[in-house]
mmCIF file of C-alpha atoms and ligand atoms in Angstrom:
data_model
loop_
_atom_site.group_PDB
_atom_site.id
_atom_site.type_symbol
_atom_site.label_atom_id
_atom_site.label_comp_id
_atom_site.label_asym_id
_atom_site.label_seq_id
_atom_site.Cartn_x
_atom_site.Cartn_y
_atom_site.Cartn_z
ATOM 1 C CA UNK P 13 -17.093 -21.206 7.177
ATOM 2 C CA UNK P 14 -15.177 -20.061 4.045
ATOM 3 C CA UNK P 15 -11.256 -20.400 3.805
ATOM 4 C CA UNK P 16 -10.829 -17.145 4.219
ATOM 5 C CA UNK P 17 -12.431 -17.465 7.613
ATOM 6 C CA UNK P 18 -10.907 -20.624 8.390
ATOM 7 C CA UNK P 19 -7.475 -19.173 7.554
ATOM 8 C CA UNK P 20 -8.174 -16.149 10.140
ATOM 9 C CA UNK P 21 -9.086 -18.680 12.850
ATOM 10 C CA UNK P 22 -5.748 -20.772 12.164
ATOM 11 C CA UNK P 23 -3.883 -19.263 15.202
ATOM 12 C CA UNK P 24 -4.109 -21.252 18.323
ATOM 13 C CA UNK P 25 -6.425 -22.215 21.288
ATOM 14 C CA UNK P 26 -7.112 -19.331 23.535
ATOM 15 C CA UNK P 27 -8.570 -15.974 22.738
ATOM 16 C CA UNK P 28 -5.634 -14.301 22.469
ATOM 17 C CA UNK P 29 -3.961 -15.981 20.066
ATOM 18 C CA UNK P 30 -7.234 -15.713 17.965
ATOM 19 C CA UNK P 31 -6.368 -13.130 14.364
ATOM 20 C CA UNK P 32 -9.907 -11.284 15.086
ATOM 21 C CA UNK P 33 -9.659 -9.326 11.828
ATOM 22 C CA UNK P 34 -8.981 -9.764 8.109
ATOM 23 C CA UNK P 35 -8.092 -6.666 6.708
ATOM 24 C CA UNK P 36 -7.455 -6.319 3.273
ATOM 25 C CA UNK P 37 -4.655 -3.418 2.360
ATOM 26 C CA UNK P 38 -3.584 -2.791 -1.593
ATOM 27 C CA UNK P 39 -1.205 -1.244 -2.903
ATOM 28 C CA UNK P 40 -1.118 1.049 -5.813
ATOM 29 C CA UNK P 41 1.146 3.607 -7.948
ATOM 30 C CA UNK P 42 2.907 4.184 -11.035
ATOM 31 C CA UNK P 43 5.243 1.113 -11.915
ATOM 32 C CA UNK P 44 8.917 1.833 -10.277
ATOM 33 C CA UNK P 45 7.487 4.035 -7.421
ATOM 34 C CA UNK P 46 8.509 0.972 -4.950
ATOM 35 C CA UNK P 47 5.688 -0.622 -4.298
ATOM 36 C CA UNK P 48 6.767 -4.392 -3.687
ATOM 37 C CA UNK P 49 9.665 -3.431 -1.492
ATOM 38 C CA UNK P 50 7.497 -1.599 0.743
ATOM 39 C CA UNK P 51 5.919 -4.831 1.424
ATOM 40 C CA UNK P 52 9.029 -6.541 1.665
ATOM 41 C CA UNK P 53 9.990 -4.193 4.233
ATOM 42 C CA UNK P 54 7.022 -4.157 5.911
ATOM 43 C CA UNK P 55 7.276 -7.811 6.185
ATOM 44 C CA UNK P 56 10.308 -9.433 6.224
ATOM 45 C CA UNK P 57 12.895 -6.180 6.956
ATOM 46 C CA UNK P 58 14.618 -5.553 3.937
ATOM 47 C CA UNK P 59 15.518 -4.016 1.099
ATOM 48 C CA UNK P 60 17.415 -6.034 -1.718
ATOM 49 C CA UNK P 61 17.868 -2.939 -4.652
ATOM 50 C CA UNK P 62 17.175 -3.564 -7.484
ATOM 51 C CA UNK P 63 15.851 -7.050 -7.296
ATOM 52 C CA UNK P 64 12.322 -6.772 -8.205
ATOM 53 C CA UNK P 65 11.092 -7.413 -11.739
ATOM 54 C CA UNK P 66 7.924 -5.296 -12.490
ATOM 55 C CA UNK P 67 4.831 -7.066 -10.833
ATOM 56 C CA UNK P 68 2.784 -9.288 -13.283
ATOM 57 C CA UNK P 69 -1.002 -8.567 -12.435
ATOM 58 C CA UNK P 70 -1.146 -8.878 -8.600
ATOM 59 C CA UNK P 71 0.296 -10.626 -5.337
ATOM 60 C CA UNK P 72 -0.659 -11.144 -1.723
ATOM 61 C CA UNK P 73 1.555 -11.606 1.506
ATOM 62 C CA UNK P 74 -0.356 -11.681 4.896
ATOM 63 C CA UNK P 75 1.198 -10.618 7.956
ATOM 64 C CA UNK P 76 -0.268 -10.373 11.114
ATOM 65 C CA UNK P 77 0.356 -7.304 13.700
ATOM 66 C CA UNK P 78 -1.552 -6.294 16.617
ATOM 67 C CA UNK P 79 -3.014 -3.143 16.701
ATOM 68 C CA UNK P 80 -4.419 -1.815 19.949
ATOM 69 C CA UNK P 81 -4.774 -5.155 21.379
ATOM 70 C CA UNK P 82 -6.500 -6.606 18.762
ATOM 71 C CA UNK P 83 -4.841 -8.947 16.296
ATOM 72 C CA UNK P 84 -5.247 -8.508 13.222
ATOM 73 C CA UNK P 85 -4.584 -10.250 9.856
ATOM 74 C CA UNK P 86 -2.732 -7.673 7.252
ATOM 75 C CA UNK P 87 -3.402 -9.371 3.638
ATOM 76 C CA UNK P 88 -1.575 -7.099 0.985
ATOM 77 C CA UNK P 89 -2.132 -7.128 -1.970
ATOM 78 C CA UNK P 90 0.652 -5.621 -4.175
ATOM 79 C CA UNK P 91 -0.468 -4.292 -7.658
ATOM 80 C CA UNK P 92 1.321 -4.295 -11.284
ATOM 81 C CA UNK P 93 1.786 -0.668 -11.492
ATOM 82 C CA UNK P 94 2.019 -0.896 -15.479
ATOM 83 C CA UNK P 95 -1.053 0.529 -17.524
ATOM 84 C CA UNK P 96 -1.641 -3.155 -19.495
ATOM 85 C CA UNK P 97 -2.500 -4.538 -16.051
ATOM 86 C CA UNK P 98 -4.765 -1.955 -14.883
ATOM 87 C CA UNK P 99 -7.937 -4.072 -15.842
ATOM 88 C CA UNK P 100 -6.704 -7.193 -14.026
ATOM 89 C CA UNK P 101 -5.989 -4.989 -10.362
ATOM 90 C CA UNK P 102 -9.534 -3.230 -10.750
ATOM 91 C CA UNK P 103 -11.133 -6.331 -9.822
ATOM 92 C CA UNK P 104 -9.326 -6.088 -6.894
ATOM 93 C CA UNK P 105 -10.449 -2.565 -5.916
ATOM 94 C CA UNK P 106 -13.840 -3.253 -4.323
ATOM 95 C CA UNK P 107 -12.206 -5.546 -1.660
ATOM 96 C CA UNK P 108 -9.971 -3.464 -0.468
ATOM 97 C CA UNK P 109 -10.807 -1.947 3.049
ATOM 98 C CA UNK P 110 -7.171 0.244 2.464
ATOM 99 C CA UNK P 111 -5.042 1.565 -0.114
ATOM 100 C CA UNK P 112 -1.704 2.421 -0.246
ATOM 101 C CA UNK P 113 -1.007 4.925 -2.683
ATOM 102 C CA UNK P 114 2.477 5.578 -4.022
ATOM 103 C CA UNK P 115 4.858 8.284 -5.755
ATOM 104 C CA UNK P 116 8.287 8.228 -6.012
ATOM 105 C CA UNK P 117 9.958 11.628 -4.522
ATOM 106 C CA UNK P 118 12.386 11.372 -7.540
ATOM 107 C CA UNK P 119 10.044 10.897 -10.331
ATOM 108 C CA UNK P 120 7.415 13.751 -10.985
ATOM 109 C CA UNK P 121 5.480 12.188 -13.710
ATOM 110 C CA UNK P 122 4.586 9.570 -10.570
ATOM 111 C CA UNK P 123 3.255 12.272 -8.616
ATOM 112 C CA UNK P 124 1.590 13.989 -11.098
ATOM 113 C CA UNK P 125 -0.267 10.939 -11.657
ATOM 114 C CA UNK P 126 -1.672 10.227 -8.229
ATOM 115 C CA UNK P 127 -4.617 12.232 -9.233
ATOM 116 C CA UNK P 128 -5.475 10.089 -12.248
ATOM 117 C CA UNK P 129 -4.744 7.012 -9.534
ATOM 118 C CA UNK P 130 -7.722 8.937 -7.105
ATOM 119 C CA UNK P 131 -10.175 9.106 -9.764
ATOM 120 C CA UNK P 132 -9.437 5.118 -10.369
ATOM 121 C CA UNK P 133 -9.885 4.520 -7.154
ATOM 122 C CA UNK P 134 -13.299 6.376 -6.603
ATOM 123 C CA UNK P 135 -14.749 4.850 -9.271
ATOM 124 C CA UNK P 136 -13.473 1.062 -8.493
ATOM 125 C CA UNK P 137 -13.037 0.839 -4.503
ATOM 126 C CA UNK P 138 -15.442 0.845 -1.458
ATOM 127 C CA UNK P 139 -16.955 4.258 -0.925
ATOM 128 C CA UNK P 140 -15.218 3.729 2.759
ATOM 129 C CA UNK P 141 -11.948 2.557 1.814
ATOM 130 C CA UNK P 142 -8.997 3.969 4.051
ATOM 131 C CA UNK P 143 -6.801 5.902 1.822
ATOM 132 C CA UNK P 144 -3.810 7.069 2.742
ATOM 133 C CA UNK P 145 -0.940 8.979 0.161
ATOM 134 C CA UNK P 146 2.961 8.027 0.097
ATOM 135 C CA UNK P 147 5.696 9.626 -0.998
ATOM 136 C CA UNK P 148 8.209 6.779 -1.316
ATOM 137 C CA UNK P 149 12.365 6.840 -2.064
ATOM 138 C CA UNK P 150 12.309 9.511 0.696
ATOM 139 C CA UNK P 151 16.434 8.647 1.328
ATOM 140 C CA UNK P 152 17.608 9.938 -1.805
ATOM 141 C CA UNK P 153 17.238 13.411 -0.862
ATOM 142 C CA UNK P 154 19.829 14.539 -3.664
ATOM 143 C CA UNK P 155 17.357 13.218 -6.288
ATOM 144 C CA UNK P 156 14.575 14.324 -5.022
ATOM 145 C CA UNK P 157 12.127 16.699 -7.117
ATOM 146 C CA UNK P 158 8.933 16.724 -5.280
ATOM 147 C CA UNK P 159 8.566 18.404 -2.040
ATOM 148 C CA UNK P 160 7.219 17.315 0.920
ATOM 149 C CA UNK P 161 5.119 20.236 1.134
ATOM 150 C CA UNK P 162 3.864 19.300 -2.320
ATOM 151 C CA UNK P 163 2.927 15.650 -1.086
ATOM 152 C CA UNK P 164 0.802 17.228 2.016
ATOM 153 C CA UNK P 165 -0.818 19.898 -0.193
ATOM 154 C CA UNK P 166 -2.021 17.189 -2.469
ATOM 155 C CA UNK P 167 -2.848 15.219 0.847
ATOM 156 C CA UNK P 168 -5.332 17.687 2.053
ATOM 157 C CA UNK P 169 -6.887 18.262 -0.967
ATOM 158 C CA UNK P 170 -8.080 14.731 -1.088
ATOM 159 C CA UNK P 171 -8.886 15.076 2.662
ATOM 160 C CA UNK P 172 -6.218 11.909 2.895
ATOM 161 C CA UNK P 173 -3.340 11.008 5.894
ATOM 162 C CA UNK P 174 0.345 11.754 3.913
ATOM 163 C CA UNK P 175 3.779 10.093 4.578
ATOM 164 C CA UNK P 176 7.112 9.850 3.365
ATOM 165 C CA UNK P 177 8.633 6.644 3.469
ATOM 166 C CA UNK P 178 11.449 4.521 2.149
ATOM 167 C CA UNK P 179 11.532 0.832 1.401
ATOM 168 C CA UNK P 180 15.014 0.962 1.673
ATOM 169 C CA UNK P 181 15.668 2.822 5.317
ATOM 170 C CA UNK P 182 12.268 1.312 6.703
ATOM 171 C CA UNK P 183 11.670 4.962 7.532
ATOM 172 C CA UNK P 184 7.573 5.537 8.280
ATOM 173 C CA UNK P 185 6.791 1.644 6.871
ATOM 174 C CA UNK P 186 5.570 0.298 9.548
ATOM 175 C CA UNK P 187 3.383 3.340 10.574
ATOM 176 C CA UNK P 188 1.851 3.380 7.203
ATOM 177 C CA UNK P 189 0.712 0.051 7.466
ATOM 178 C CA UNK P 190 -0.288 0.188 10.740
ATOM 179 C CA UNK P 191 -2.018 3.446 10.430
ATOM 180 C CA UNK P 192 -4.599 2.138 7.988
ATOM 181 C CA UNK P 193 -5.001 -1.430 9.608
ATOM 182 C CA UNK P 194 -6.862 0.428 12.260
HETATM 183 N N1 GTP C 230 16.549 4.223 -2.877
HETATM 184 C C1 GTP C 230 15.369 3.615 -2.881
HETATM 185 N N2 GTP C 230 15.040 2.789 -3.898
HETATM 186 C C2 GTP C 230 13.834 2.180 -3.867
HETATM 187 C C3 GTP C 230 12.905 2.397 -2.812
HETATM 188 N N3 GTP C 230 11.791 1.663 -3.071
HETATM 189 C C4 GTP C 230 12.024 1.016 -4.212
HETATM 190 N N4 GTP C 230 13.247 1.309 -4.714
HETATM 191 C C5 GTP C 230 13.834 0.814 -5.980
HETATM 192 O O1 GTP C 230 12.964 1.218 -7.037
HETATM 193 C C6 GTP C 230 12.851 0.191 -8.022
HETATM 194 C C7 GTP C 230 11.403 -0.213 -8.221
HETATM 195 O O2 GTP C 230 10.921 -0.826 -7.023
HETATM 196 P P1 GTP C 230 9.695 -1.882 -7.021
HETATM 197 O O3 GTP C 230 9.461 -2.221 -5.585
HETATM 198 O O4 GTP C 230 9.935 -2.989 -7.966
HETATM 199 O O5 GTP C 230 8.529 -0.951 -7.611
HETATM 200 P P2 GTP C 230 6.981 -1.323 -7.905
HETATM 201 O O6 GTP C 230 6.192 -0.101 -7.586
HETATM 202 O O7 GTP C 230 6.615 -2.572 -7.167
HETATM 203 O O8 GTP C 230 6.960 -1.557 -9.474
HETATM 204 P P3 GTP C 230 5.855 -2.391 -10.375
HETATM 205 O O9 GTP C 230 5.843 -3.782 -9.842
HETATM 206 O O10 GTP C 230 6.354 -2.324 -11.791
HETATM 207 O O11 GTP C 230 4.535 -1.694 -10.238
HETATM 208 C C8 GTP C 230 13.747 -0.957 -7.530
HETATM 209 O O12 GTP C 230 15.009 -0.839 -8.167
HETATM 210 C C9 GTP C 230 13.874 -0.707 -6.040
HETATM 211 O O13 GTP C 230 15.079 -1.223 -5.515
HETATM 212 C C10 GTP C 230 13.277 3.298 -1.748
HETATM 213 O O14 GTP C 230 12.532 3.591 -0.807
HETATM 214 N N5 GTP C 230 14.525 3.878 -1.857
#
């Protein structure tokens, strides 16, 4: 038995206290779109602005959340969205059973790069990794420059589920991660 295996056993004696599944979620985007406090959200319930330095390579938190009946072991991985990084998070890629992708509503360059981020990802993840698209900052409506119906457009095209979320409400973070744990 590896660690990792070990580690999803950890939980207790009967079956239902057993973390079934290790699923293995990361999280990608241009640096700034909010990235790391979606996952701080996600997992402890709360935002803290401004706190986070830019991400230095890559980071994991597990949580675990039970999706229909099942427990399952959530291990994100949160990425350094800055280009000098990018060859360190590839590696990363072809473990990933789900990927977060990220724009910032209030930053168009972001969005504009999400395609770039899909070819990445193509070329670097699982052929059957669970994508899903995010357009984060979704509570500063008087900033925002990218319309929802731009986000969904983009969404189909790719034939991949679309949100809006914020890291700072908690608005559609916990369906995003729970969505793709399934
Ligand atoms: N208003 C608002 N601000 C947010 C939201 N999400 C993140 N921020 C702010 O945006 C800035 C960048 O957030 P981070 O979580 O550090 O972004 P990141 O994508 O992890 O950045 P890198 O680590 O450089 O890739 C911080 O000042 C956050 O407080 C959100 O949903 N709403």
């Amino acid at each position: 038995m590896d660690l990792q295996t070990l580690g999803s056993y950890q939980g207790g004696a009967g079956p239902d206290f057993y973390e079934h599944v290790l699923h293995k979620t990361i999280l990608v985007g241009d640096s700034g779109v909010g990235k790391t406090s979606l996952l701080v959200q996600f997992d402890q319930g709360k935002f803290i602005p401004g706190s986070f330095s830019a991400t230095v390579g890559i980071g994991f938190t597990n949580k675990v959340v039970t999706v229909d009946g099942v427990r399952v072991k959530l291990q994100i991985w949160d990425t350094a969205g800055q280009e000098r990084f990018r060859s360190v998070t590839h590696a990363y890629y072809r473990d990933a059973q789900a990927l977060l992708l990220l724009y910032d509503i209030t930053n168009k360059a972001s969005f504009e790069n999400i395609r770039a981020w899909l070819t990445e990802i193509h070329e670097y993840a699982q052929r059957d990794v669970v994508i899903m698209l995010l357009g984060n900052k979704a509570d500063v409506s008087s900033e925002r420059v990218i319309r929802s119906e731009d986000g969904e457009t983009l969404a189909r095209e790719y034939g991949v589920p679309f949100l809006e979320t914020s890291a700072k409400t908690g608005m559609n973070v916990e369906l995003a991660f729970l969505a793709i744990a399934k």
